């Protein structure tokens, strides 16, 4: 039975990846931070089937100890401070988790289980102010937020450990991927939850920022398959993962309101406080390398994703 260790298992991607690996017969170990509150809602249904270990990306010793004890075949580093607006208000903390935290876990892998295969969750936010469209593995990076900068450091330190120490370490440059398990602070979930509340008579408006920003959105449940496929390759290589289709925030809003039969223009208010200090206007993936090498392609369309998320929020809120 192969053994996989996942940091960030309580997050959106971690929960889907844990399900995916369990279905493939893996033993799954999740790394969580010790906190004073229970935050396992995304993986409550998996608790009997996964092993939970306590460690922290800010603490080198705890990471090394867990990896020494577990001796995993695969390590998936999905933990990060991952909300872009928060990275502007807490840039140092974002750097500690999202950049230096990756160095700590790579160092732990090097010391404790150097034959393990390592996956790093890179981000399309590294492209930022894009120099070409669409973006592929050779597109220059130009991050526009502390989060994007931290992810870029994490990306390059992964390359460095691969080349310096011979680790089987790869980065998946994932474009935006969403699901009903997405945090409420992210725009997709903010929209679908807001639409559900309006449809249920619990709210009368939805306040948003830039409706013109364009993203390449996909379903997180599809993207964890790509993570796994990357680690099954004979040679470590980085991949761009996305749908190859772009949509605006306005498209997201329109489709979500259409799902409940409402005209979005009657409910949406644009609020300057939700604009970023430095905007990323257009992200669009060229996932052709992933398709050719990994045989991977997304199965869920953008429209299906938005409808899935609206339906889940309606069900969560209950009858109006």
Short mmCIF file of C-alpha atoms in Angstrom, two decimals, residues 5-267:
data_model
loop_
_atom_site.label_atom_id
_atom_site.label_comp_id
_atom_site.label_asym_id
_atom_site.label_seq_id
_atom_site.Cartn_x
_atom_site.Cartn_y
_atom_site.Cartn_z
CA UNK A 5 1.46 12.61 3.40
CA UNK A 6 -0.62 15.74 2.76
CA UNK A 7 -0.06 19.13 4.36
CA UNK A 8 -3.17 21.27 4.18
CA UNK A 9 -5.43 18.21 4.29
CA UNK A 10 -8.21 20.22 5.95
CA UNK A 11 -8.36 22.63 3.01
CA UNK A 12 -10.30 22.38 -0.24
CA UNK A 13 -7.56 20.68 -2.28
CA UNK A 14 -6.35 18.54 0.60
CA UNK A 15 -9.79 17.06 1.19
CA UNK A 16 -10.32 16.18 -2.48
CA UNK A 17 -6.80 14.77 -2.78
CA UNK A 18 -7.29 12.61 0.32
CA UNK A 19 -10.50 11.18 -1.18
CA UNK A 20 -8.75 10.58 -4.50
CA UNK A 21 -5.79 8.78 -2.96
CA UNK A 22 -7.94 6.65 -0.66
CA UNK A 23 -9.87 5.47 -3.70
CA UNK A 24 -6.53 4.42 -5.24
CA UNK A 25 -5.66 2.34 -2.19
CA UNK A 26 -3.21 4.70 -0.51
CA UNK A 27 -2.59 5.04 3.19
CA UNK A 28 -3.15 8.77 3.78
CA UNK A 29 -1.55 10.81 6.54
CA UNK A 30 -2.69 14.40 7.00
CA UNK A 31 -0.56 17.06 8.67
CA UNK A 32 -2.48 19.67 10.66
CA UNK A 33 -1.50 22.55 12.91
CA UNK A 34 -2.41 22.32 16.57
CA UNK A 35 -5.19 24.85 17.19
CA UNK A 36 -7.72 25.50 19.93
CA UNK A 37 -10.66 24.83 17.62
CA UNK A 38 -11.82 21.95 15.45
CA UNK A 39 -11.37 22.73 11.74
CA UNK A 40 -11.93 19.34 10.12
CA UNK A 41 -15.30 20.00 8.49
CA UNK A 42 -13.99 19.24 4.98
CA UNK A 43 -12.57 15.88 6.05
CA UNK A 44 -14.92 14.79 8.85
CA UNK A 45 -16.25 12.04 6.58
CA UNK A 46 -12.69 10.76 6.06
CA UNK A 47 -11.44 10.78 9.67
CA UNK A 48 -11.85 7.03 10.23
CA UNK A 49 -9.78 6.38 7.10
CA UNK A 50 -6.95 8.90 7.43
CA UNK A 51 -4.22 9.32 10.03
CA UNK A 52 -3.74 12.82 11.42
CA UNK A 53 -0.36 14.08 12.64
CA UNK A 54 0.43 17.46 14.17
CA UNK A 55 3.18 19.61 12.66
CA UNK A 56 3.61 23.19 11.51
CA UNK A 57 5.19 24.80 8.46
CA UNK A 58 6.72 27.35 10.84
CA UNK A 59 8.48 24.65 12.86
CA UNK A 60 11.30 22.74 11.17
CA UNK A 61 11.69 20.14 13.90
CA UNK A 62 8.02 19.09 13.85
CA UNK A 63 8.07 18.57 10.09
CA UNK A 64 11.28 16.54 10.16
CA UNK A 65 9.98 14.39 13.03
CA UNK A 66 6.69 13.58 11.29
CA UNK A 67 8.41 12.70 8.01
CA UNK A 68 10.94 10.56 9.87
CA UNK A 69 8.12 8.67 11.59
CA UNK A 70 5.81 8.32 8.58
CA UNK A 71 8.37 7.60 5.83
CA UNK A 72 5.91 8.47 3.04
CA UNK A 73 6.28 7.49 -0.61
CA UNK A 74 4.70 10.78 -1.70
CA UNK A 75 4.48 14.20 -0.03
CA UNK A 76 1.92 16.76 -1.21
CA UNK A 77 2.51 20.26 0.16
CA UNK A 78 -0.83 22.04 -0.14
CA UNK A 79 -0.65 24.13 3.05
CA UNK A 80 -0.26 27.91 2.64
CA UNK A 81 -1.73 31.28 3.47
CA UNK A 82 -3.61 31.24 0.18
CA UNK A 83 -5.97 34.24 0.17
CA UNK A 84 -4.50 37.00 -2.00
CA UNK A 85 -6.13 40.02 -0.24
CA UNK A 86 -4.86 38.78 3.14
CA UNK A 87 -1.34 38.68 1.71
CA UNK A 88 -1.47 42.47 1.35
CA UNK A 89 -2.50 42.97 5.00
CA UNK A 90 -0.28 40.17 6.38
CA UNK A 91 2.66 40.00 3.96
CA UNK A 92 5.23 38.72 6.46
CA UNK A 93 3.02 35.91 7.71
CA UNK A 94 2.25 34.97 4.11
CA UNK A 95 5.97 34.78 3.40
CA UNK A 96 6.59 32.61 6.45
CA UNK A 97 3.97 30.02 5.51
CA UNK A 98 3.82 30.19 1.74
CA UNK A 99 7.53 30.71 0.99
CA UNK A 100 9.78 29.72 3.89
CA UNK A 101 7.37 26.99 4.96
CA UNK A 102 8.10 25.21 1.67
CA UNK A 103 11.83 25.41 2.35
CA UNK A 104 11.28 23.84 5.76
CA UNK A 105 9.33 20.89 4.40
CA UNK A 106 11.78 20.37 1.53
CA UNK A 107 14.60 20.33 4.06
CA UNK A 108 12.64 17.82 6.14
CA UNK A 109 12.19 15.60 3.08
CA UNK A 110 15.90 15.85 2.29
CA UNK A 111 16.86 14.85 5.81
CA UNK A 112 14.17 12.30 6.69
CA UNK A 113 12.88 10.65 3.50
CA UNK A 114 14.95 11.74 0.46
CA UNK A 115 13.48 9.05 -1.82
CA UNK A 116 9.92 10.35 -1.34
CA UNK A 117 8.34 12.14 -4.29
CA UNK A 118 7.38 15.73 -3.49
CA UNK A 119 4.58 17.86 -4.93
CA UNK A 120 4.51 21.64 -4.43
CA UNK A 121 1.31 23.61 -5.03
CA UNK A 122 2.43 26.50 -7.22
CA UNK A 123 -0.01 29.11 -8.50
CA UNK A 124 -1.00 31.01 -11.62
CA UNK A 125 -0.71 34.15 -9.45
CA UNK A 126 3.04 33.85 -10.10
CA UNK A 127 2.34 35.04 -13.67
CA UNK A 128 0.53 38.12 -12.33
CA UNK A 129 1.00 40.94 -14.84
CA UNK A 130 1.24 38.55 -17.73
CA UNK A 131 3.74 39.05 -20.51
CA UNK A 132 2.00 36.63 -22.88
CA UNK A 133 -1.36 34.91 -23.21
CA UNK A 134 -2.00 32.05 -22.70
CA UNK A 135 0.55 31.17 -20.03
CA UNK A 136 2.63 27.99 -20.19
CA UNK A 137 5.59 26.54 -18.31
CA UNK A 138 8.02 28.88 -20.09
CA UNK A 139 6.07 32.12 -19.59
CA UNK A 140 8.02 34.68 -17.50
CA UNK A 141 6.71 35.31 -13.99
CA UNK A 142 5.58 38.75 -12.80
CA UNK A 143 3.71 38.34 -9.47
CA UNK A 144 1.47 41.20 -8.35
CA UNK A 145 0.81 40.37 -4.71
CA UNK A 146 2.79 39.21 -1.67
CA UNK A 147 1.04 35.87 -2.14
CA UNK A 148 2.26 35.61 -5.74
CA UNK A 149 5.79 36.58 -4.69
CA UNK A 150 5.79 34.00 -1.89
CA UNK A 151 4.53 31.30 -4.26
CA UNK A 152 7.29 32.21 -6.71
CA UNK A 153 9.93 31.74 -4.03
CA UNK A 154 8.34 28.38 -3.15
CA UNK A 155 8.35 27.38 -6.81
CA UNK A 156 12.02 28.17 -7.31
CA UNK A 157 13.18 26.65 -4.02
CA UNK A 158 11.48 23.42 -5.16
CA UNK A 159 13.43 23.58 -8.44
CA UNK A 160 16.59 24.28 -6.44
CA UNK A 161 16.17 21.25 -4.17
CA UNK A 162 15.46 19.09 -7.21
CA UNK A 163 18.61 20.23 -8.97
CA UNK A 164 20.85 20.50 -5.88
CA UNK A 165 19.91 17.33 -4.02
CA UNK A 166 18.33 15.12 -6.66
CA UNK A 167 14.91 15.09 -5.02
CA UNK A 168 11.98 13.94 -7.12
CA UNK A 169 10.27 17.29 -6.57
CA UNK A 170 7.72 18.91 -8.90
CA UNK A 171 5.53 21.99 -8.95
CA UNK A 172 2.01 22.09 -10.29
CA UNK A 173 1.27 25.62 -11.52
CA UNK A 174 -2.45 25.44 -10.92
CA UNK A 175 -4.83 28.03 -12.24
CA UNK A 176 -7.92 28.93 -10.19
CA UNK A 177 -9.81 25.85 -9.05
CA UNK A 178 -13.00 25.97 -7.03
CA UNK A 179 -15.66 23.76 -5.47
CA UNK A 180 -18.45 23.76 -2.89
CA UNK A 181 -15.64 23.35 -0.33
CA UNK A 182 -14.01 26.66 -1.28
CA UNK A 183 -13.56 29.13 1.57
CA UNK A 184 -16.17 31.87 1.89
CA UNK A 185 -13.56 34.60 1.39
CA UNK A 186 -12.83 33.59 -2.23
CA UNK A 187 -14.81 35.39 -4.92
CA UNK A 188 -16.39 32.26 -6.42
CA UNK A 189 -17.78 31.10 -3.09
CA UNK A 190 -18.69 34.64 -2.08
CA UNK A 191 -20.79 34.85 -5.24
CA UNK A 192 -22.49 31.45 -4.97
CA UNK A 193 -23.21 31.88 -1.26
CA UNK A 194 -24.50 35.40 -1.90
CA UNK A 195 -26.75 34.25 -4.71
CA UNK A 196 -28.13 31.43 -2.54
CA UNK A 197 -28.84 33.87 0.29
CA UNK A 198 -30.63 36.27 -2.05
CA UNK A 199 -32.65 33.39 -3.51
CA UNK A 200 -33.61 32.28 0.01
CA UNK A 201 -34.63 35.80 1.03
CA UNK A 202 -31.73 36.14 3.48
CA UNK A 203 -29.98 39.00 1.66
CA UNK A 204 -30.85 41.77 -0.79
CA UNK A 205 -27.50 42.62 -2.39
CA UNK A 206 -24.07 41.23 -3.24
CA UNK A 207 -21.08 43.59 -2.97
CA UNK A 208 -18.14 42.80 -5.24
CA UNK A 209 -14.99 44.44 -6.61
CA UNK A 210 -13.65 44.23 -10.17
CA UNK A 211 -16.12 42.41 -12.43
CA UNK A 212 -13.79 42.66 -15.43
CA UNK A 213 -10.96 40.53 -14.01
CA UNK A 214 -10.62 37.29 -16.00
CA UNK A 215 -9.54 33.90 -14.69
CA UNK A 216 -9.14 30.35 -15.90
CA UNK A 217 -11.42 28.51 -13.46
CA UNK A 218 -11.76 24.76 -12.99
CA UNK A 219 -13.08 22.21 -10.52
CA UNK A 220 -10.74 21.28 -7.66
CA UNK A 221 -11.88 17.66 -7.80
CA UNK A 222 -10.46 17.39 -11.32
CA UNK A 223 -7.18 19.11 -10.47
CA UNK A 224 -6.07 16.76 -7.69
CA UNK A 225 -5.92 14.02 -10.34
CA UNK A 226 -3.27 16.10 -12.13
CA UNK A 227 -1.24 16.43 -8.91
CA UNK A 228 -1.14 12.66 -8.53
CA UNK A 229 -0.27 12.08 -12.19
CA UNK A 230 2.73 14.42 -11.89
CA UNK A 231 4.26 12.25 -9.18
CA UNK A 232 3.81 9.06 -11.24
CA UNK A 233 6.16 10.27 -14.00
CA UNK A 234 9.63 8.76 -14.29
CA UNK A 235 11.33 12.15 -14.30
CA UNK A 236 10.28 15.19 -12.23
CA UNK A 237 8.86 18.02 -14.31
CA UNK A 238 6.70 21.07 -13.61
CA UNK A 239 3.30 21.49 -15.25
CA UNK A 240 0.71 24.20 -15.87
CA UNK A 241 -2.75 22.90 -14.92
CA UNK A 242 -5.85 24.75 -16.12
CA UNK A 243 -8.82 24.56 -18.44
CA UNK A 244 -7.50 26.75 -21.26
CA UNK A 245 -10.70 28.82 -21.11
CA UNK A 246 -11.08 32.22 -19.45
CA UNK A 247 -14.13 33.84 -17.87
CA UNK A 248 -14.69 37.18 -16.16
CA UNK A 249 -16.03 37.68 -12.66
CA UNK A 250 -19.05 39.12 -14.45
CA UNK A 251 -19.56 35.79 -16.23
CA UNK A 252 -19.40 34.01 -12.88
CA UNK A 253 -22.02 36.35 -11.43
CA UNK A 254 -24.36 36.04 -14.42
CA UNK A 255 -24.30 32.23 -14.48
CA UNK A 256 -24.79 32.00 -10.72
CA UNK A 257 -27.85 34.30 -10.75
CA UNK A 258 -29.27 32.53 -13.81
CA UNK A 259 -29.18 29.29 -11.82
CA UNK A 260 -31.79 30.73 -9.45
CA UNK A 261 -33.72 32.62 -12.15
CA UNK A 262 -32.68 36.15 -11.12
CA UNK A 263 -31.28 39.19 -12.97
CA UNK A 264 -27.87 39.90 -11.45
CA UNK A 265 -27.95 43.61 -12.32
CA UNK A 266 -30.67 44.14 -9.70
CA UNK A 267 -28.57 42.80 -6.83
#
